[in-house]
Amino acid sequence: MRNVVPILTVVCTLLVIWYAAAVWLNAPWAYNKAERAGIELNFADLVSDTWSQDKPKLPAPHQVGAEIWKTTGEMVLNGRGFSKRSLIYHSWVTFSATALGFLLGTGLGIALAIGIVYNRTMDMSVMPWVIASQTIPILAIAPMIIVVLNAVGISGLLPKAMISMYLSFFPVVVGMVKGLRSPAPMQLDQMRTWSATPAQTFWRLRLPSSMPYLFASLKIGMAASLVGAIVGELPTGAVAGLGARLLAGSYYGQTIQIWSALIMAATLAAILVGLIGVLQRITLKRMGMA
Amino acid sequence: MTDETVISAKDLSLTFQTNDGPVHALKDVTLDVRKGDFVSFIGPSGCGKTTFLRCMADLEHPTGGTITVNGVSPEEARKSRAYGYVFQAAGLYPWRTIGGNIRMPLEIMGYAKAEQDQRVARVLELVDLAGFEKKFPWQLSGGMQQRASIARALSFDADILLMDEPFGALDEIVRDHLNEQLLSLWDRTDKTICFVTHSIPEAVYLSTKIVVMSPRPGRITDVIESPLPRERPLDIRDTPEFIEIAHRVRDGLRAGYGDAI
Ligand SMILES: Nc1ncnc2c1ncn2[C@@H]1O[C@H](COP(=O)(O)OP(=O)(O)OP(=O)(O)O)[C@@H](O)[C@H]1O
Ligand SMILES: [Mg+2]
């Protein structure tokens, strides 16, 4: 557990900066209130006020922590862990879109990569489009995807997942093309001397060689999926999901709610990427490559 | 031993078209290899040894002349899995154990599971690696990895073994040891071996036939039939016959370098 000390140091530093920033950013409102009430603020008053405002510019960490606890742990204790007001419920909604989009994106990415590696025409023609697709701002294309899919009668989870997929297939294509091409010419010659079929060469050489590349891409793809799912919740006026919480929070100036949704999103991302890391370690270990 | 010809090249040429103009890797190479021969190819860098071997293996396509392997085209020979090829680097797959690596060609060729197990065990025995089946390549020394890659080439029991500087990266002692093992393996199995090397003693020690090549264009300058007996202890290298052949090889190599040295 040699990691604990450096990690704690970083976390403490961040908290200190955060608390200081909260004082600094929320001070004008605190002075404003004091002026109207006709009282002088000493430093202790100032600090305690800036750390406990209702709608602060920047909520203090403990306020966000309390809000998160109120909408997760406490609701679980009350047996309402999955009610529509609970962050667990909203995280779950976002997670399901993320997971579906991630699976679709990974599938699409691998399929495209195989096409690009095995088909000369695709090699020459697909990659520019793949890159072009990522230069369009997702915020511009997300509403269109949702409107179009709605028009053909698809709504709910799938449109959000499509946006996730749109973001997550890209790193997978790029990584897998590189991975599937990573066997050395000698290894390919070796397969040829055994007169292996293309399918055998794929399953026994190209695919295993690409695993380290795949996992690196999956981590990026997973994070991108989550962003996609949240972005997908913004323009739809969705009522559920972390994106919806962000949007609702910003409508009503509920900065504490925004921040707790943000922290939840970050935690979710960390967990999902961490899961892929575990999967990576297990797989590569079993392959003798780690 | 029969006099059956296994590999026959006639006026074989191969010209690579490169940006700096054509490179004549092989020009009018004619050579017959009989069944059971141990043929060494020796010559300065760039004289086309690898290219010649790759032509036999159908990894390269000649631009002129003809070559047959087992009486058929290299492509047919490759498809009928007539040869095992050992590359310069061991080229084991890092995600497979030693056993798994040796199993790879067997899986590809569709051997039954039980037969695979049996063959893996047998070739591991043959190259002195019994007990290392479950180890991963990185757990083995360079020499052991090279032996594993030889075992892999042997596993499907092809009659021809093509080896491109298999011991190039190993130290003298390990090399001697592997040379001895390779000789005894050749003696026991009656395979035909084509072996590329840069070392004169290695070539003389191992071969029944030494092919001396020279570059630009790549061609054969001398073919030496070795008078040494099949049975060769390591100290045969101190005998006058051995030294005489080594001299002849050296002279052939010198001639190949021309006025360059
Ligand atoms: N794929 C290729 N494209 C172009 N030129 C090539 C190619 N392969 C080999 N050559 C050239 O053909 C010539 C013979 O190469 P080859 O690899 O057969 O030499 P070699 O005798 O094996 O040399 P070394 O002892 O260094 O391995 C060299 O001049 C090399 O540059
Ligand atoms: Mg070579």
Short mmCIF file of C-alpha atoms and ligand atoms in Angstrom, two decimals, chain B residues 14-18 23-26 43-54 60 88 164-165 196-198 213 215-216 218, ligand 1:
data_model
loop_
_atom_site.label_atom_id
_atom_site.label_comp_id
_atom_site.label_asym_id
_atom_site.label_seq_id
_atom_site.Cartn_x
_atom_site.Cartn_y
_atom_site.Cartn_z
CA LEU B 14 15.12 -12.86 -58.35
CA THR B 15 15.28 -9.14 -58.88
CA PHE B 16 13.70 -6.77 -56.37
CA GLN B 17 12.47 -3.52 -57.87
CA THR B 18 13.39 -0.83 -55.37
CA VAL B 23 18.48 -5.30 -56.83
CA HIS B 24 19.65 -8.64 -58.16
CA ALA B 25 19.23 -10.71 -55.01
CA LEU B 26 19.72 -13.96 -56.95
CA GLY B 43 28.36 -15.82 -47.90
CA PRO B 44 28.69 -12.14 -47.14
CA SER B 45 25.69 -10.14 -46.04
CA GLY B 46 23.31 -9.37 -48.87
CA CYS B 47 24.35 -12.25 -51.13
CA GLY B 48 20.84 -13.65 -51.22
CA LYS B 49 20.98 -16.56 -48.75
CA THR B 50 17.74 -15.60 -47.07
CA THR B 51 16.16 -14.84 -50.41
CA PHE B 52 17.11 -18.28 -51.73
CA LEU B 53 15.63 -19.97 -48.67
CA ARG B 54 12.49 -17.88 -48.96
CA GLU B 60 9.29 -15.00 -52.30
CA GLN B 88 16.49 -16.02 -37.59
CA ASP B 164 17.86 -19.12 -41.57
CA GLU B 165 20.74 -18.35 -39.20
CA VAL B 196 22.07 -20.42 -43.52
CA THR B 197 25.06 -19.30 -41.49
CA HIS B 198 27.83 -16.72 -41.33
CA MET B 213 27.63 -17.44 -52.30
CA PRO B 215 26.72 -10.71 -53.66
CA ARG B 216 25.82 -8.21 -56.38
CA GLY B 218 23.69 -12.92 -55.58
N1 LIG C 1 11.87 -7.38 -49.86
C1 LIG C 1 12.99 -6.86 -50.41
N2 LIG C 1 12.90 -5.75 -51.18
C2 LIG C 1 14.00 -5.23 -51.76
N3 LIG C 1 15.24 -5.75 -51.65
C3 LIG C 1 15.39 -6.84 -50.90
C4 LIG C 1 14.27 -7.46 -50.24
N4 LIG C 1 14.72 -8.53 -49.58
C5 LIG C 1 16.04 -8.60 -49.81
N5 LIG C 1 16.45 -7.58 -50.60
C6 LIG C 1 17.82 -7.36 -51.10
O1 LIG C 1 18.25 -8.55 -51.70
C7 LIG C 1 19.61 -8.78 -51.38
C8 LIG C 1 19.76 -10.14 -50.74
O2 LIG C 1 19.15 -10.13 -49.48
P1 LIG C 1 19.14 -11.37 -48.51
O3 LIG C 1 18.30 -11.01 -47.33
O4 LIG C 1 18.75 -12.58 -49.25
O5 LIG C 1 20.66 -11.44 -48.07
P2 LIG C 1 21.35 -12.44 -47.06
O6 LIG C 1 22.38 -13.18 -47.81
O7 LIG C 1 20.34 -13.24 -46.33
O8 LIG C 1 22.06 -11.42 -46.09
P3 LIG C 1 22.30 -11.54 -44.51
O9 LIG C 1 23.47 -12.44 -44.35
O10 LIG C 1 22.64 -10.15 -44.10
O11 LIG C 1 21.05 -12.06 -43.89
C9 LIG C 1 20.06 -7.65 -50.49
O12 LIG C 1 20.75 -6.71 -51.28
C10 LIG C 1 18.78 -7.07 -49.98
O13 LIG C 1 18.93 -5.68 -49.80
#
